[in-house]
Amino acid sequence: GKKLGYTFNHGNLHIISLGQGQEVVAEQALDLAAKEGHWVILQNIHLVAKWLSSLEKKLEQHSEGSHQDFRVFVSAEPAPCTEMHVIPQGILENSIKITSEAPTGMHANLHKALDNFSQDTLEMCSQEKEFRSILFALCYFHAVVAERRKFGPQGWNHSYPFSTEDLTISVSVLYNYLEASLKVPYDDLRYLVGEIMYGGHITDDWDRRLCKTYLEEFIKPEMLQGELCLAPGFLLPGNMDYNGYHQYIDDALPPESPHLYGLHPNAEIGFLTQRSEQLLLTVLELQPRDGSVGEGALGTREETVQALLEEMLGKLNEEFNMAEVMAKVEERTPYTVVALQECERMNVLTAEIRRSLAELELGLKGELTMTSDMENLQNSLFFDTVPESWVKRSYPSTASLGSWFADLLARINELEAWTRDFSLPSTLWLGGLFNPQSILTAIMQTTARKNKWPLDKMTLQCDVTKKSREDFAGAPREGAYVHGLFMEGARWDAQTGIITDARLKELTTAMPVMFIRAIPADKQDTRGMYLCPLYKTRQRGPTYVWTFNLKTKENPSKWVLAGVALLLQI
């Protein structure tokens, strides 16, 4: 929102906003200021990365012999990742650094949201009670959506740049609507705020549903009757003055917890665990990687990698002989096509694993010159991470290398069993497929052909059984039994057959076998159902697979706010 490419001079002060060819002007201002003792403020230096080396030299040039009152101030936006840091080390080392960090926690965020207004704001609307109540609810909504990011994918599938401008414009819209209407247009307000002001940032359909659900919970007629809880134990305050609202936050807002966002307490355990794992991985990667640590240490490292490499090559199955596999096919059904596609993709992956490991083995023996790709593979094996070349040919996974390789072998065994006679397994391991959507689509195709139903008018019905995979001896006549799914954010109560609150410290719980079958879309009953997204991994977002309707006695909005989802891997 800042204007770029302008210059403002006032006496001894020169303010230059970079980004539109202002570099020459900036250099002239620095020369003048160094001579006369002026102050120079350079804004948005991150936008002129190529010029920063010249700026570094210019500052070094003026570090001696310049006027004693000469000062330079620079500002920049934070880089999204370490690879995109553009400010030269010389500038950083020779400067006093100040960072402006966003507030953390609901308490600070709610105060910060309210700070955008004043007593005059509260008094400007003719419908004072309605305006104040909705304004406070919007402040709470803004604080929730901004701070929910810390919970990672369970908070939002993607991170969005919600800003105070979204809040202030929403309040302006609220004022205009209340001045123009005697009744509060709840639907219009929710739409404008959720779909345009904040929704304009949102790119994911499930995140849009979450934003919409928050507004449906916070902005509704009950808010004017003193009965609306913004969070457990935190009622929407009545008609107060500006300082009264700040005091109410201090007095009434419960201590920081996931409950304030509609999440289960386990969500905090999950994001703190992930943060700790990331920290420990960073510390591990700081270990020396070359021979400078001494021959003994290097030998130990190479021996570790060599042993792991030999173990993996010894355990890795042979590639599928596609000619032999194809010869077993009697009828090319949708299920058969899925199995063949999975075998082909598995061959691509295992061939790359075998090739790269064999190449590295020769490199470690000194028979090949070590390349950068081989060194990267060696580092991955040592740090227990999946090598990049394998990831490109693999399926989404957040597992360490050891767990990932064990999972790979299990997937190969599952495929070998399936392709012996191509009969559908009694229960399918849905998470064991590269493309789980393909088998779900195959279920619809098979049913559509059998019943002569139009494929585009069909959907999948999901019935959760009370059994485990060992209890099934054969596949059903229509559809398929699937296993290996997990629930995050809540748990499935097998006795009552509904979603219920998760137990503390059980971040994900295994689902019973699920019966998936295709039905005409107009026959599906969505009453008392939570539309639950299914993802491949806990990263959610781009790993989305399908949507299953799961029974619930609670309002589905509770599970939306809790970020409840099914996962194929944990």
Coordinates of C-alpha atoms in Angstrom, one line a residue, residues 77-544:
E77 CA 10.2 -5.7 4.0
P78 CA 11.2 -9.0 5.5
A79 CA 12.3 -11.7 3.0
P80 CA 9.9 -14.6 2.8
C81 CA 12.8 -17.1 3.1
T82 CA 16.5 -17.1 3.7
E83 CA 17.3 -17.7 0.0
M84 CA 15.7 -14.3 -0.8
H85 CA 17.7 -12.1 1.6
V86 CA 19.1 -9.3 -0.6
I87 CA 20.6 -6.8 1.9
P88 CA 24.4 -7.0 1.7
Q89 CA 26.2 -8.2 4.8
G90 CA 28.3 -5.0 5.0
I91 CA 25.2 -2.9 5.4
L92 CA 23.8 -5.2 8.1
E93 CA 27.1 -5.4 10.1
N94 CA 27.6 -1.6 10.2
S95 CA 24.0 -0.6 11.1
I96 CA 21.8 -0.6 14.2
K97 CA 18.9 -2.9 13.3
I98 CA 15.3 -2.5 14.5
T99 CA 12.5 -4.9 13.6
S100 CA 8.8 -4.3 13.7
E101 CA 7.1 -7.5 14.6
A102 CA 3.4 -8.3 14.4
P103 CA 1.8 -8.8 17.8
T104 CA 1.5 -12.4 19.0
G105 CA -1.4 -14.0 20.8
M106 CA -5.1 -13.0 20.8
H107 CA -4.7 -10.5 23.7
A108 CA -2.2 -8.4 21.8
N109 CA -3.9 -8.8 18.4
L110 CA -7.3 -7.8 19.7
H111 CA -5.9 -4.7 21.4
K112 CA -4.0 -3.9 18.2
A113 CA -7.2 -4.3 16.1
L114 CA -9.1 -2.0 18.4
D115 CA -6.3 0.6 18.3
N116 CA -7.2 1.4 14.7
F117 CA -10.3 3.2 16.0
S118 CA -11.2 5.8 18.7
Q119 CA -14.0 7.1 20.8
D120 CA -15.0 9.4 17.8
T121 CA -15.3 6.2 15.7
L122 CA -17.7 4.7 18.2
E123 CA -19.9 7.8 18.3
M124 CA -20.2 8.5 14.5
C125 CA -23.0 6.1 13.7
S126 CA -26.7 6.8 14.4
Q127 CA -27.3 3.1 15.2
E128 CA -24.8 3.2 18.0
K129 CA -25.5 -0.1 19.8
E130 CA -25.5 -2.1 16.5
F131 CA -22.4 -0.3 15.2
R132 CA -20.3 -0.8 18.4
S133 CA -21.3 -4.5 18.8
I134 CA -20.4 -5.4 15.1
L135 CA -17.2 -3.3 15.2
F136 CA -16.0 -5.2 18.3
A137 CA -16.9 -8.5 16.6
L138 CA -15.0 -7.5 13.5
C139 CA -12.0 -6.7 15.6
Y140 CA -12.1 -10.1 17.2
F141 CA -12.6 -11.7 13.7
H142 CA -9.6 -9.8 12.4
A143 CA -7.4 -10.9 15.4
V144 CA -8.5 -14.5 15.0
V145 CA -7.8 -14.8 11.2
A146 CA -4.4 -13.0 11.6
E147 CA -3.2 -15.1 14.5
R148 CA -4.6 -18.4 13.3
R149 CA -1.7 -18.6 10.9
K150 CA 0.6 -19.8 13.7
F151 CA -1.2 -23.2 13.7
G152 CA 0.1 -23.9 10.2
P153 CA -2.0 -26.0 7.8
Q154 CA -4.5 -26.8 10.5
G155 CA -5.0 -23.1 10.8
W156 CA -5.0 -22.1 7.2
N157 CA -4.2 -24.2 4.1
H158 CA -2.2 -21.2 2.9
S159 CA -0.8 -18.1 4.6
Y160 CA -2.7 -14.8 3.7
P161 CA -1.6 -11.2 4.0
F162 CA -4.6 -10.0 6.0
S163 CA -3.9 -6.3 7.0
T164 CA -5.4 -3.6 9.2
E165 CA -6.7 -2.0 5.9
D166 CA -9.1 -5.0 5.5
L167 CA -10.5 -4.2 9.0
T168 CA -10.8 -0.4 8.7
I169 CA -12.5 -0.7 5.2
S170 CA -14.9 -3.3 6.6
V171 CA -15.8 -0.9 9.4
S172 CA -16.4 1.8 6.9
V173 CA -18.7 -0.5 4.9
L174 CA -20.5 -1.3 8.2
Y175 CA -21.0 2.4 8.9
N176 CA -22.4 3.1 5.4
Y177 CA -24.8 0.2 5.5
L178 CA -26.1 1.1 9.0
E179 CA -26.6 4.7 8.0
A180 CA -28.6 3.7 4.9
S181 CA -30.8 1.0 6.5
L182 CA -32.9 0.8 9.7
K183 CA -32.3 -3.0 9.8
V184 CA -28.9 -4.6 10.1
P185 CA -28.1 -6.3 6.8
Y186 CA -26.3 -9.3 8.3
D187 CA -26.1 -11.3 5.1
D188 CA -24.8 -8.4 3.1
L189 CA -22.1 -7.6 5.7
R190 CA -21.0 -11.2 5.9
Y191 CA -20.7 -11.4 2.2
L192 CA -18.8 -8.1 1.7
V193 CA -16.3 -8.9 4.5
G194 CA -15.9 -12.6 3.9
E195 CA -15.9 -12.6 0.1
I196 CA -14.4 -9.3 -0.8
M197 CA -12.5 -7.5 2.0
Y198 CA -10.8 -10.6 3.5
G199 CA -12.0 -13.1 0.9
G200 CA -10.1 -11.2 -1.8
H201 CA -6.9 -12.6 -0.3
I202 CA -8.1 -16.2 -0.1
T203 CA -7.3 -18.6 -2.9
D204 CA -8.3 -22.0 -1.3
D205 CA -12.0 -23.1 -1.2
W206 CA -11.6 -24.7 2.3
D207 CA -10.0 -21.5 3.7
R208 CA -12.9 -19.5 2.2
R209 CA -15.4 -21.8 4.0
L210 CA -13.5 -21.2 7.2
C211 CA -13.6 -17.4 6.8
K212 CA -17.3 -17.6 6.0
T213 CA -18.0 -19.8 9.0
Y214 CA -16.2 -17.4 11.4
L215 CA -18.4 -14.5 10.2
E216 CA -21.6 -16.6 10.5
E217 CA -20.7 -17.3 14.1
F218 CA -19.7 -13.8 15.0
I219 CA -22.1 -11.6 13.0
K220 CA -25.7 -12.6 13.6
P221 CA -28.8 -11.2 15.3
E222 CA -28.0 -12.9 18.7
M223 CA -25.1 -10.5 19.1
L224 CA -27.5 -7.6 20.0
Q225 CA -29.2 -9.7 22.7
G226 CA -26.1 -10.2 24.9
E227 CA -26.0 -13.9 24.2
L228 CA -23.1 -14.3 21.7
C229 CA -19.9 -15.9 22.8
L230 CA -17.0 -15.0 20.6
A231 CA -15.0 -17.8 22.3
P232 CA -15.7 -20.1 25.3
G233 CA -16.0 -17.9 28.3
F234 CA -15.8 -14.6 26.3
L235 CA -19.1 -12.9 25.7
L236 CA -19.4 -10.1 23.1
P237 CA -19.4 -7.0 25.3
G238 CA -22.4 -4.7 25.5
N239 CA -22.4 -0.9 24.8
M240 CA -19.2 0.6 26.2
D241 CA -16.9 3.5 25.5
Y242 CA -13.5 3.1 23.8
N243 CA -11.5 2.7 27.0
G244 CA -14.1 0.3 28.4
Y245 CA -13.6 -2.1 25.5
H246 CA -9.8 -2.1 26.1
Q247 CA -10.4 -2.8 29.8
Y248 CA -12.9 -5.5 29.0
I249 CA -10.3 -7.3 26.9
D250 CA -7.9 -7.1 29.8
D251 CA -10.5 -8.3 32.3
A252 CA -12.5 -10.9 30.4
L253 CA -10.5 -12.5 27.6
P254 CA -9.4 -16.0 28.7
P255 CA -5.7 -16.9 28.7
E256 CA -4.2 -17.7 25.3
S257 CA -5.2 -21.2 24.0
P258 CA -6.5 -22.8 20.8
H259 CA -10.0 -22.5 22.2
L260 CA -10.0 -18.8 21.3
Y261 CA -9.8 -19.8 17.6
G262 CA -12.3 -22.7 17.8
L263 CA -9.4 -25.2 17.6
H264 CA -8.8 -28.2 19.9
P265 CA -5.9 -27.9 22.4
N266 CA -4.0 -30.6 20.4
A267 CA -3.5 -28.0 17.6
E268 CA -1.0 -26.2 19.8
I269 CA 0.9 -29.4 20.5
G270 CA 1.1 -30.0 16.8
F271 CA 2.5 -26.6 15.8
L272 CA 5.0 -26.5 18.7
T273 CA 6.2 -30.0 17.8
Q274 CA 6.7 -29.0 14.1
R275 CA 8.5 -25.8 15.2
S276 CA 10.8 -27.8 17.5
E277 CA 11.5 -30.4 14.7
Q278 CA 12.4 -27.5 12.3
L279 CA 14.7 -26.0 14.9
L280 CA 16.5 -29.3 15.5
L281 CA 16.9 -30.0 11.8
T282 CA 18.4 -26.6 11.3
V283 CA 20.9 -27.2 14.1
L284 CA 21.7 -30.6 12.6
E285 CA 22.4 -29.0 9.2
L286 CA 24.8 -26.6 10.8
Q287 CA 27.2 -29.5 11.3
P288 CA 30.3 -29.3 9.1
R289 CA 29.9 -31.2 5.8
D290 CA 33.4 -31.3 4.4
G291 CA 36.8 -32.6 5.3
S292 CA 37.8 -29.6 7.4
V293 CA 36.4 -31.4 10.5
G294 CA 39.2 -34.0 10.2
E295 CA 39.7 -37.3 8.4
G296 CA 38.3 -39.4 11.3
A297 CA 35.0 -37.5 11.3
L298 CA 34.8 -37.6 7.5
G299 CA 35.4 -41.3 7.6
T300 CA 32.6 -41.9 10.1
R301 CA 30.2 -39.9 7.9
E302 CA 31.1 -41.8 4.7
E303 CA 30.9 -45.1 6.6
T304 CA 27.4 -44.2 7.8
V305 CA 26.2 -43.3 4.3
Q306 CA 27.9 -46.4 2.8
A307 CA 26.1 -48.7 5.2
L308 CA 22.7 -47.0 4.7
L309 CA 23.2 -47.1 0.9
E310 CA 24.0 -50.8 0.9
E311 CA 21.1 -51.6 3.1
M312 CA 18.6 -49.7 0.9
L313 CA 19.9 -51.3 -2.3
G314 CA 19.6 -54.7 -0.7
K315 CA 16.0 -54.2 0.4
L316 CA 14.8 -52.4 -2.8
N317 CA 12.5 -54.6 -4.8
E318 CA 13.0 -55.2 -8.5
E319 CA 11.0 -53.1 -10.9
F320 CA 7.7 -54.4 -12.2
N321 CA 8.1 -56.2 -15.5
M322 CA 5.3 -54.4 -17.4
A323 CA 5.1 -57.0 -20.2
E324 CA 4.5 -59.8 -17.7
V325 CA 2.1 -57.7 -15.7
M326 CA 0.1 -56.7 -18.8
A327 CA -0.1 -60.4 -19.8
K328 CA -2.1 -61.2 -16.7
V329 CA -4.8 -58.6 -17.6
E330 CA -8.0 -60.4 -18.8
E331 CA -10.3 -57.3 -18.9
R332 CA -9.1 -53.7 -18.9
T333 CA -11.5 -52.4 -16.2
P334 CA -11.1 -49.0 -14.5
Y335 CA -9.5 -50.7 -11.5
T336 CA -7.0 -52.5 -13.7
V337 CA -6.0 -49.3 -15.4
V338 CA -5.3 -47.7 -12.0
A339 CA -3.1 -50.7 -11.0
L340 CA -1.1 -50.5 -14.2
Q341 CA -0.6 -46.7 -13.8
E342 CA 0.6 -47.2 -10.3
C343 CA 3.1 -49.8 -11.4
E344 CA 4.5 -47.6 -14.1
R345 CA 5.0 -44.7 -11.7
M346 CA 6.6 -46.9 -9.1
N347 CA 9.0 -48.1 -11.7
V348 CA 10.1 -44.6 -12.5
L349 CA 10.7 -43.9 -8.8
T350 CA 12.6 -47.2 -8.0
A351 CA 14.7 -46.8 -11.1
E352 CA 15.9 -43.4 -10.0
I353 CA 16.6 -44.6 -6.5
R354 CA 18.6 -47.5 -7.8
R355 CA 20.5 -45.4 -10.3
S356 CA 21.4 -42.6 -7.9
L357 CA 22.4 -45.0 -5.1
A358 CA 24.6 -47.0 -7.4
E359 CA 26.2 -43.8 -8.8
L360 CA 26.9 -42.6 -5.3
E361 CA 28.4 -45.9 -4.3
L362 CA 30.9 -45.6 -7.1
G363 CA 31.7 -42.1 -6.1
L364 CA 32.4 -43.1 -2.5
K365 CA 34.7 -45.8 -3.8
G366 CA 36.6 -43.3 -5.9
E367 CA 35.6 -44.8 -9.2
L368 CA 33.6 -41.8 -10.2
T369 CA 34.1 -38.1 -9.6
M370 CA 31.7 -36.7 -7.0
T371 CA 29.2 -34.3 -8.5
S372 CA 27.0 -31.8 -6.7
D373 CA 24.0 -34.1 -7.2
M374 CA 26.0 -37.0 -5.6
E375 CA 27.0 -34.7 -2.7
N376 CA 23.4 -33.6 -2.2
L377 CA 22.3 -37.3 -2.1
Q378 CA 25.0 -38.1 0.4
N379 CA 23.9 -35.2 2.6
S380 CA 20.3 -36.3 2.4
L381 CA 21.2 -39.9 3.4
F382 CA 23.3 -38.6 6.3
F383 CA 20.6 -36.1 7.6
D384 CA 17.7 -38.7 7.1
T385 CA 15.8 -36.6 4.6
V386 CA 14.4 -37.7 1.2
P387 CA 16.7 -36.7 -1.7
E388 CA 15.4 -34.1 -4.1
S389 CA 15.6 -36.3 -7.2
W390 CA 13.4 -38.9 -5.4
V391 CA 10.9 -36.3 -4.2
K392 CA 10.3 -35.2 -7.8
R393 CA 9.3 -38.7 -8.8
S394 CA 7.5 -39.6 -5.6
Y395 CA 4.3 -38.9 -3.8
P396 CA 3.8 -36.1 -1.2
S397 CA 5.2 -37.1 2.1
T398 CA 6.5 -35.3 5.3
A399 CA 8.3 -38.4 6.6
S400 CA 12.0 -38.7 7.3
L401 CA 14.0 -40.9 5.0
G402 CA 13.9 -44.0 7.1
S403 CA 10.1 -43.9 7.5
W404 CA 9.7 -42.9 3.9
F405 CA 11.7 -45.9 2.6
A406 CA 9.8 -48.4 4.8
D407 CA 6.6 -46.9 3.5
L408 CA 7.8 -47.3 -0.1
L409 CA 8.5 -51.0 0.4
A410 CA 5.1 -51.5 1.9
R411 CA 3.5 -49.7 -1.2
I412 CA 5.5 -52.0 -3.5
N413 CA 4.3 -55.1 -1.6
E414 CA 0.7 -53.9 -1.8
L415 CA 1.0 -53.4 -5.6
E416 CA 2.6 -56.8 -6.1
A417 CA -0.3 -58.5 -4.2
W418 CA -2.9 -56.5 -6.3
T419 CA -1.2 -57.3 -9.7
R420 CA -1.0 -61.1 -9.1
D421 CA -4.5 -61.6 -10.5
F422 CA -5.8 -57.9 -10.6
S423 CA -8.8 -58.7 -8.3
L424 CA -9.7 -55.8 -6.1
P425 CA -8.1 -56.2 -2.6
S426 CA -10.6 -56.9 0.2
T427 CA -9.6 -53.5 1.6
L428 CA -7.6 -50.9 -0.4
W429 CA -4.8 -48.9 1.2
L430 CA -5.9 -45.6 -0.2
G431 CA -2.8 -43.8 1.1
G432 CA -0.5 -46.3 -0.6
L433 CA -1.3 -45.0 -4.1
F434 CA 0.5 -42.2 -6.0
N435 CA -2.8 -41.0 -7.2
P436 CA -5.6 -41.9 -4.8
Q437 CA -8.1 -39.8 -6.8
S438 CA -7.8 -42.3 -9.6
I439 CA -9.2 -45.3 -7.6
L440 CA -12.1 -43.1 -6.3
T441 CA -12.9 -42.1 -9.8
A442 CA -12.6 -45.7 -10.9
I443 CA -15.3 -46.6 -8.3
M444 CA -17.7 -44.1 -10.0
Q445 CA -16.8 -45.3 -13.5
T446 CA -17.4 -48.9 -12.7
T447 CA -20.8 -48.2 -11.1
A448 CA -21.8 -45.8 -13.9
R449 CA -21.0 -48.5 -16.5
K450 CA -22.9 -51.2 -14.6
N451 CA -26.0 -49.1 -14.0
K452 CA -25.8 -47.0 -17.2
W453 CA -25.8 -43.8 -15.1
P454 CA -24.2 -40.5 -16.3
L455 CA -20.8 -40.1 -14.7
D456 CA -21.2 -36.3 -14.2
K457 CA -24.4 -36.8 -12.2
M458 CA -22.7 -39.2 -9.6
T459 CA -21.0 -38.7 -6.3
L460 CA -19.3 -40.9 -3.7
Q461 CA -21.1 -42.0 -0.6
C462 CA -18.9 -42.7 2.5
D463 CA -20.0 -45.1 5.2
V464 CA -17.7 -45.6 8.2
T465 CA -17.8 -49.2 9.4
K466 CA -17.0 -50.5 12.9
K467 CA -14.4 -53.0 11.6
S468 CA -10.7 -53.1 11.0
R469 CA -9.1 -54.4 7.7
E470 CA -8.5 -57.9 9.2
D471 CA -12.3 -58.3 9.5
F472 CA -12.9 -58.3 5.7
A473 CA -12.4 -61.4 3.6
G474 CA -13.3 -60.0 0.2
A475 CA -14.1 -56.8 -1.7
P476 CA -17.8 -55.6 -1.9
R477 CA -19.9 -56.2 -5.0
E478 CA -20.0 -52.4 -5.7
G479 CA -17.5 -49.8 -4.5
A480 CA -14.5 -50.6 -2.3
Y481 CA -13.5 -50.9 1.3
V482 CA -10.6 -48.5 2.1
H483 CA -8.3 -48.4 5.1
G484 CA -5.3 -46.3 6.3
L485 CA -7.1 -43.0 6.9
F486 CA -6.5 -40.8 9.9
M487 CA -8.5 -37.9 11.4
E488 CA -6.9 -34.6 12.6
G489 CA -8.7 -32.0 14.8
A490 CA -11.2 -34.5 16.2
R491 CA -11.8 -38.3 16.3
W492 CA -14.3 -40.8 15.1
D493 CA -16.5 -42.5 17.7
A494 CA -17.0 -46.0 16.3
Q495 CA -19.7 -46.9 18.8
T496 CA -22.0 -43.9 18.0
G497 CA -20.8 -43.5 14.4
I498 CA -20.3 -39.7 14.6
I499 CA -17.4 -37.2 14.9
T500 CA -16.5 -36.2 18.4
D501 CA -13.9 -34.2 20.3
A502 CA -10.4 -35.6 20.2
R503 CA -8.7 -36.8 23.3
L504 CA -5.9 -34.7 24.7
K505 CA -2.4 -35.5 23.2
E506 CA -4.0 -37.7 20.5
L507 CA -3.2 -35.5 17.5
T508 CA -4.4 -38.0 14.9
T509 CA -6.5 -41.1 15.3
A510 CA -6.9 -44.0 12.9
M511 CA -10.3 -44.4 11.2
P512 CA -12.1 -47.7 10.9
V513 CA -12.4 -49.2 7.4
M514 CA -14.6 -47.0 5.2
F515 CA -17.0 -48.3 2.6
I516 CA -16.9 -46.0 -0.5
R517 CA -19.6 -46.5 -3.2
A518 CA -21.0 -44.4 -6.0
I519 CA -24.6 -43.0 -5.9
P520 CA -26.6 -40.5 -8.0
A521 CA -25.8 -37.0 -6.7
D522 CA -29.5 -36.2 -6.1
K523 CA -29.8 -39.2 -3.7
Q524 CA -27.1 -37.9 -1.3
D525 CA -28.3 -36.8 2.1
T526 CA -26.2 -33.9 3.5
R527 CA -28.3 -33.3 6.7
G528 CA -26.4 -33.7 9.9
M529 CA -23.2 -34.1 7.9
Y530 CA -19.8 -32.5 8.0
L531 CA -18.2 -32.1 4.6
C532 CA -14.7 -33.3 5.5
P533 CA -11.8 -32.7 3.2
L534 CA -9.3 -35.6 2.6
Y535 CA -5.6 -34.7 2.2
K536 CA -2.6 -36.8 1.4
T537 CA -0.4 -35.3 4.2
R538 CA -0.6 -32.9 7.2
Q539 CA 0.6 -30.2 4.8
R540 CA -2.9 -30.1 3.4
G541 CA -3.3 -27.4 0.8
P542 CA -2.2 -28.8 -2.6
T543 CA -2.4 -32.4 -1.3
Y544 CA -6.3 -32.3 -1.4

